[in-house]
Short mmCIF file of C-alpha atoms in Angstrom, two decimals:
data_model
loop_
_atom_site.label_atom_id
_atom_site.label_comp_id
_atom_site.label_asym_id
_atom_site.label_seq_id
_atom_site.Cartn_x
_atom_site.Cartn_y
_atom_site.Cartn_z
CA LYS A 27 -10.73 16.01 -9.24
CA ASN A 28 -9.04 14.18 -12.04
CA GLU A 29 -9.41 10.43 -12.18
CA VAL A 30 -6.26 8.83 -13.57
CA GLU A 31 -6.53 5.23 -14.73
CA GLN A 32 -3.64 3.09 -15.86
CA SER A 33 -3.81 -0.19 -17.70
CA PRO A 34 -2.80 -2.86 -17.35
CA GLN A 35 -2.13 -2.95 -13.61
CA ASN A 36 0.34 -5.79 -14.07
CA LEU A 37 2.22 -6.87 -17.15
CA THR A 38 4.64 -9.74 -17.64
CA ALA A 39 6.50 -10.13 -20.91
CA GLN A 40 9.54 -11.80 -22.41
CA GLU A 41 12.75 -9.97 -23.13
CA GLY A 42 12.62 -8.27 -26.49
CA GLU A 43 8.88 -7.73 -26.60
CA PHE A 44 7.28 -4.37 -27.40
CA ILE A 45 5.53 -2.99 -24.32
CA THR A 46 2.63 -0.54 -24.12
CA ILE A 47 1.27 0.99 -20.92
CA ASN A 48 -1.79 3.21 -21.09
CA CYS A 49 -2.98 6.17 -19.04
CA SER A 50 -6.34 7.92 -19.29
CA TYR A 51 -7.60 10.87 -17.33
CA SER A 52 -10.97 12.54 -16.90
CA VAL A 53 -10.32 16.29 -16.84
CA GLY A 54 -8.22 18.52 -19.08
CA ILE A 55 -4.63 18.98 -17.94
CA SER A 56 -1.63 21.16 -18.64
CA ALA A 57 0.90 18.33 -18.73
CA LEU A 58 1.44 14.67 -17.97
CA HIS A 59 4.41 12.87 -16.45
CA TRP A 60 5.62 9.32 -16.78
CA LEU A 61 7.64 8.08 -13.82
CA GLN A 62 9.58 4.89 -13.12
CA GLN A 63 9.95 3.29 -9.71
CA HIS A 64 12.32 0.38 -9.25
CA PRO A 65 12.06 -2.13 -6.41
CA GLY A 66 13.68 -0.43 -3.45
CA GLY A 67 11.66 2.69 -4.01
CA GLY A 68 13.46 5.42 -5.93
CA ILE A 69 11.23 7.38 -8.35
CA VAL A 70 12.67 8.76 -11.55
CA SER A 71 11.03 11.10 -14.03
CA LEU A 72 11.02 9.67 -17.56
CA PHE A 73 9.00 12.19 -19.54
CA MET A 74 6.89 15.29 -19.22
CA LEU A 75 4.44 15.79 -22.09
CA SER A 76 1.95 18.47 -23.00
CA SER A 77 1.40 17.39 -26.61
CA GLY A 78 2.62 14.98 -29.26
CA LYS A 79 5.38 12.50 -28.70
CA LYS A 80 8.77 12.22 -26.99
CA LYS A 81 11.47 9.60 -27.35
CA HIS A 82 14.41 8.74 -25.13
CA GLY A 83 16.40 5.68 -26.05
CA ARG A 84 14.03 2.71 -26.16
CA LEU A 85 11.23 4.62 -24.48
CA ILE A 86 8.54 6.52 -26.34
CA ALA A 87 5.71 8.52 -24.78
CA THR A 88 2.69 9.90 -26.61
CA ILE A 89 -0.26 11.98 -25.56
CA ASN A 90 -3.62 12.73 -27.20
CA ILE A 91 -5.06 15.77 -25.46
CA GLN A 92 -8.46 15.50 -27.17
CA GLU A 93 -8.91 11.88 -26.14
CA LYS A 94 -7.36 12.45 -22.67
CA HIS A 95 -5.02 9.53 -23.16
CA SER A 96 -1.31 8.85 -23.03
CA SER A 97 0.80 5.79 -23.75
CA LEU A 98 4.28 4.73 -22.76
CA HIS A 99 6.01 2.31 -25.11
CA ILE A 100 9.17 0.32 -24.53
CA THR A 101 10.88 -1.21 -27.53
CA ALA A 102 13.17 -4.25 -27.27
CA SER A 103 12.31 -4.69 -23.59
CA HIS A 104 14.99 -5.89 -21.19
CA PRO A 105 14.85 -7.32 -17.66
CA ARG A 106 16.28 -4.05 -16.32
CA ASP A 107 13.07 -2.36 -17.50
CA SER A 108 11.23 -4.27 -14.77
CA ALA A 109 9.73 -1.60 -12.54
CA VAL A 110 6.50 0.16 -11.68
CA TYR A 111 5.56 2.83 -14.23
CA ILE A 112 3.43 5.68 -12.95
CA CYS A 113 1.43 8.23 -14.88
CA ALA A 114 0.77 11.62 -13.23
CA VAL A 115 -1.26 14.54 -14.54
CA VAL A 116 -0.69 18.19 -13.70
CA GLU A 117 -3.69 20.09 -12.39
CA GLY A 118 -3.83 23.75 -11.56
CA ALA A 119 -0.87 25.16 -9.70
CA GLN A 120 1.60 22.34 -10.28
CA LYS A 121 -0.43 19.80 -8.32
CA LEU A 122 -0.10 16.22 -9.49
CA VAL A 123 -2.68 13.46 -9.52
CA PHE A 124 -1.16 10.01 -9.87
CA GLY A 125 -2.32 6.78 -11.39
CA GLN A 126 -1.87 3.66 -9.31
CA GLY A 127 0.97 2.41 -11.45
CA THR A 128 1.66 -0.50 -13.76
CA ARG A 129 3.96 -3.22 -12.50
CA LEU A 130 6.09 -4.46 -15.40
CA THR A 131 8.12 -7.66 -15.24
CA ILE A 132 10.39 -8.60 -18.12
CA ASN A 133 11.62 -12.18 -18.03
CA PRO A 134 14.90 -13.16 -19.68
CA ASP B 7 20.46 14.90 -10.76
CA ALA B 8 18.82 17.39 -8.43
CA GLY B 9 20.30 17.45 -4.95
CA ILE B 10 17.43 16.30 -2.81
CA THR B 11 17.87 14.52 0.49
CA GLN B 12 15.29 13.12 2.87
CA SER B 13 15.90 12.33 6.52
CA PRO B 14 15.44 10.10 8.30
CA ARG B 15 15.23 7.32 5.70
CA HIS B 16 13.70 4.91 8.17
CA LYS B 17 11.89 5.53 11.43
CA VAL B 18 9.88 3.41 13.84
CA THR B 19 7.87 5.28 16.42
CA GLU B 20 4.95 4.79 18.76
CA THR B 21 1.42 6.08 18.47
CA GLY B 22 1.06 9.57 19.90
CA THR B 23 4.64 10.69 19.45
CA PRO B 24 5.59 13.64 17.25
CA VAL B 25 7.61 12.97 14.12
CA THR B 26 9.35 15.37 11.75
CA LEU B 27 10.61 14.43 8.31
CA ARG B 28 13.03 16.72 6.55
CA CYS B 29 13.49 17.37 2.86
CA HIS B 30 16.59 19.30 1.86
CA GLN B 31 17.39 20.54 -1.63
CA THR B 32 20.43 22.23 -3.11
CA GLU B 33 18.79 23.27 -6.40
CA ASN B 34 16.90 26.42 -5.34
CA HIS B 35 13.60 25.06 -6.68
CA ARG B 36 10.57 27.09 -5.71
CA TYR B 37 8.07 24.19 -5.63
CA MET B 38 8.44 21.38 -3.09
CA TYR B 39 5.99 18.60 -2.30
CA TRP B 40 5.34 15.91 0.28
CA TYR B 41 3.61 12.73 -0.87
CA ARG B 42 2.74 9.47 0.81
CA GLN B 43 2.71 6.17 -1.01
CA ASP B 44 0.50 3.32 0.13
CA PRO B 45 -0.45 0.03 -1.53
CA GLY B 46 -3.71 0.43 -3.41
CA HIS B 47 -3.57 4.24 -3.32
CA GLY B 48 -0.51 5.20 -5.25
CA LEU B 49 1.11 8.53 -4.48
CA ARG B 50 -1.03 11.13 -2.76
CA LEU B 51 -0.22 14.76 -2.08
CA ILE B 52 -0.03 15.77 1.58
CA HIS B 53 1.17 19.37 1.37
CA TYR B 54 3.14 21.47 -1.03
CA SER B 55 5.07 24.72 -0.98
CA TYR B 56 5.44 27.36 -3.67
CA GLY B 57 7.95 29.50 -1.82
CA VAL B 58 9.35 30.39 1.59
CA LYS B 59 6.48 30.45 4.09
CA ASP B 60 4.01 29.71 1.25
CA THR B 61 2.36 26.33 1.69
CA ASP B 62 -0.95 24.71 0.85
CA LYS B 63 -2.82 21.53 1.60
CA GLY B 64 -3.07 18.49 -0.59
CA GLU B 65 -5.68 15.78 -0.66
CA VAL B 66 -4.55 13.93 2.51
CA SER B 67 -3.37 16.76 4.78
CA ASP B 68 -5.28 15.84 7.95
CA GLY B 69 -2.86 15.05 10.78
CA TYR B 70 0.09 16.69 9.04
CA SER B 71 1.64 20.13 9.12
CA VAL B 72 4.51 21.61 7.15
CA SER B 73 6.94 24.46 7.37
CA ARG B 74 9.29 26.12 4.95
CA SER B 75 11.38 28.78 6.61
CA LYS B 76 14.08 28.72 3.94
CA THR B 77 14.15 27.70 0.30
CA GLU B 78 16.21 24.57 0.80
CA ASP B 79 14.23 22.90 3.61
CA PHE B 80 10.65 21.62 3.67
CA LEU B 81 9.62 19.92 6.91
CA LEU B 82 6.70 17.55 7.37
CA THR B 83 5.45 17.11 10.93
CA LEU B 84 3.11 14.54 12.38
CA GLU B 85 2.05 16.18 15.63
CA SER B 86 0.77 12.92 17.14
CA ALA B 87 1.52 9.94 14.97
CA THR B 88 -1.14 7.31 14.35
CA SER B 89 -0.90 3.82 12.85
CA SER B 90 -2.73 5.05 9.74
CA GLN B 91 0.26 7.27 9.05
CA THR B 92 2.51 4.27 8.56
CA SER B 93 3.65 4.81 5.01
CA VAL B 94 6.50 5.69 2.72
CA TYR B 95 6.89 9.44 2.38
CA PHE B 96 8.42 11.06 -0.67
CA CYS B 97 9.59 14.60 -1.08
CA ALA B 98 9.64 16.01 -4.60
CA LEU B 99 10.60 19.26 -6.20
CA GLY B 100 10.33 21.03 -9.52
CA ALA B 101 7.63 22.60 -11.63
CA GLY B 102 8.43 21.00 -14.95
CA GLU B 103 10.79 18.11 -14.69
CA LEU B 104 10.27 16.41 -11.35
CA PHE B 105 12.86 15.18 -8.90
CA PHE B 106 12.05 12.82 -6.07
CA GLY B 107 13.84 12.07 -2.87
CA GLU B 108 14.65 8.48 -1.97
CA GLY B 109 11.74 8.16 0.40
CA SER B 110 11.32 7.89 4.16
CA ARG B 111 9.75 4.74 5.52
CA LEU B 112 7.77 5.48 8.68
CA THR B 113 6.28 2.80 10.88
CA VAL B 114 3.92 3.83 13.67
CA LEU B 115 3.35 1.06 16.22
#
C-alpha cells in the first residue's frame, strides 16, 4: 500500500507570500491529484498530474515521477486560498490513497 | 460541475439502527466511490463501483455494504450503525478528473 506524506501539516503565511506544499509517496503511481477543501467541507479537484507541470491561475503543480514527489505552489497568496490541500495518488484500478492534508491559513 | 448529490446531508441515529446514504449522479460516470473522512486519518476508501452491479471493497469496508442497481445511484448501507462509524462520508465519481459530493455528516449515538 502506498504511503502518502504531506508537508507541512499546517502552514500560516501572510497575504502575498509564495506557498509550497509537498507530497511524497512510496510506490509508483499512474497519476496524482491535488484537492482543495474549504471550511464547511466541500472538496474540489485542482489538478491531476501524471508528469511534468500544470498551471491554473495562481496555482502550479509539479510532479517528479522518479523521485516520487509532487509540489503544489501558490503565487501571490490571498486569504481566500485558506483551505486544506490534499494530495491523492492513483493506484491500480482508479483507487486513490490520500495524504492527511495541509491546512493553509493566509492572513491579510 | 458534475451533478452529484448526496442525501441525507446530516443524520443523527442510534447505535444498532440501519442507515443508508445515497449518492446520485447525472453525469453517467462509470466509477463511483464512497469515502469517510476522520480527523487524523484523512479520506479513506470504503467501497467503490466500476459499473452497474460491479462493486469492490476499499480499505475500511467492514460494517458497510453498497449497491449499484443503476448507473446514477450508489448506495452505502450501515446494517447496524456503531459509534465508530460517526464520520463525514463523501461520494466521488470520475476516473480522471474527480468530482466530490458535498458530504454527509453521520452521528451515531
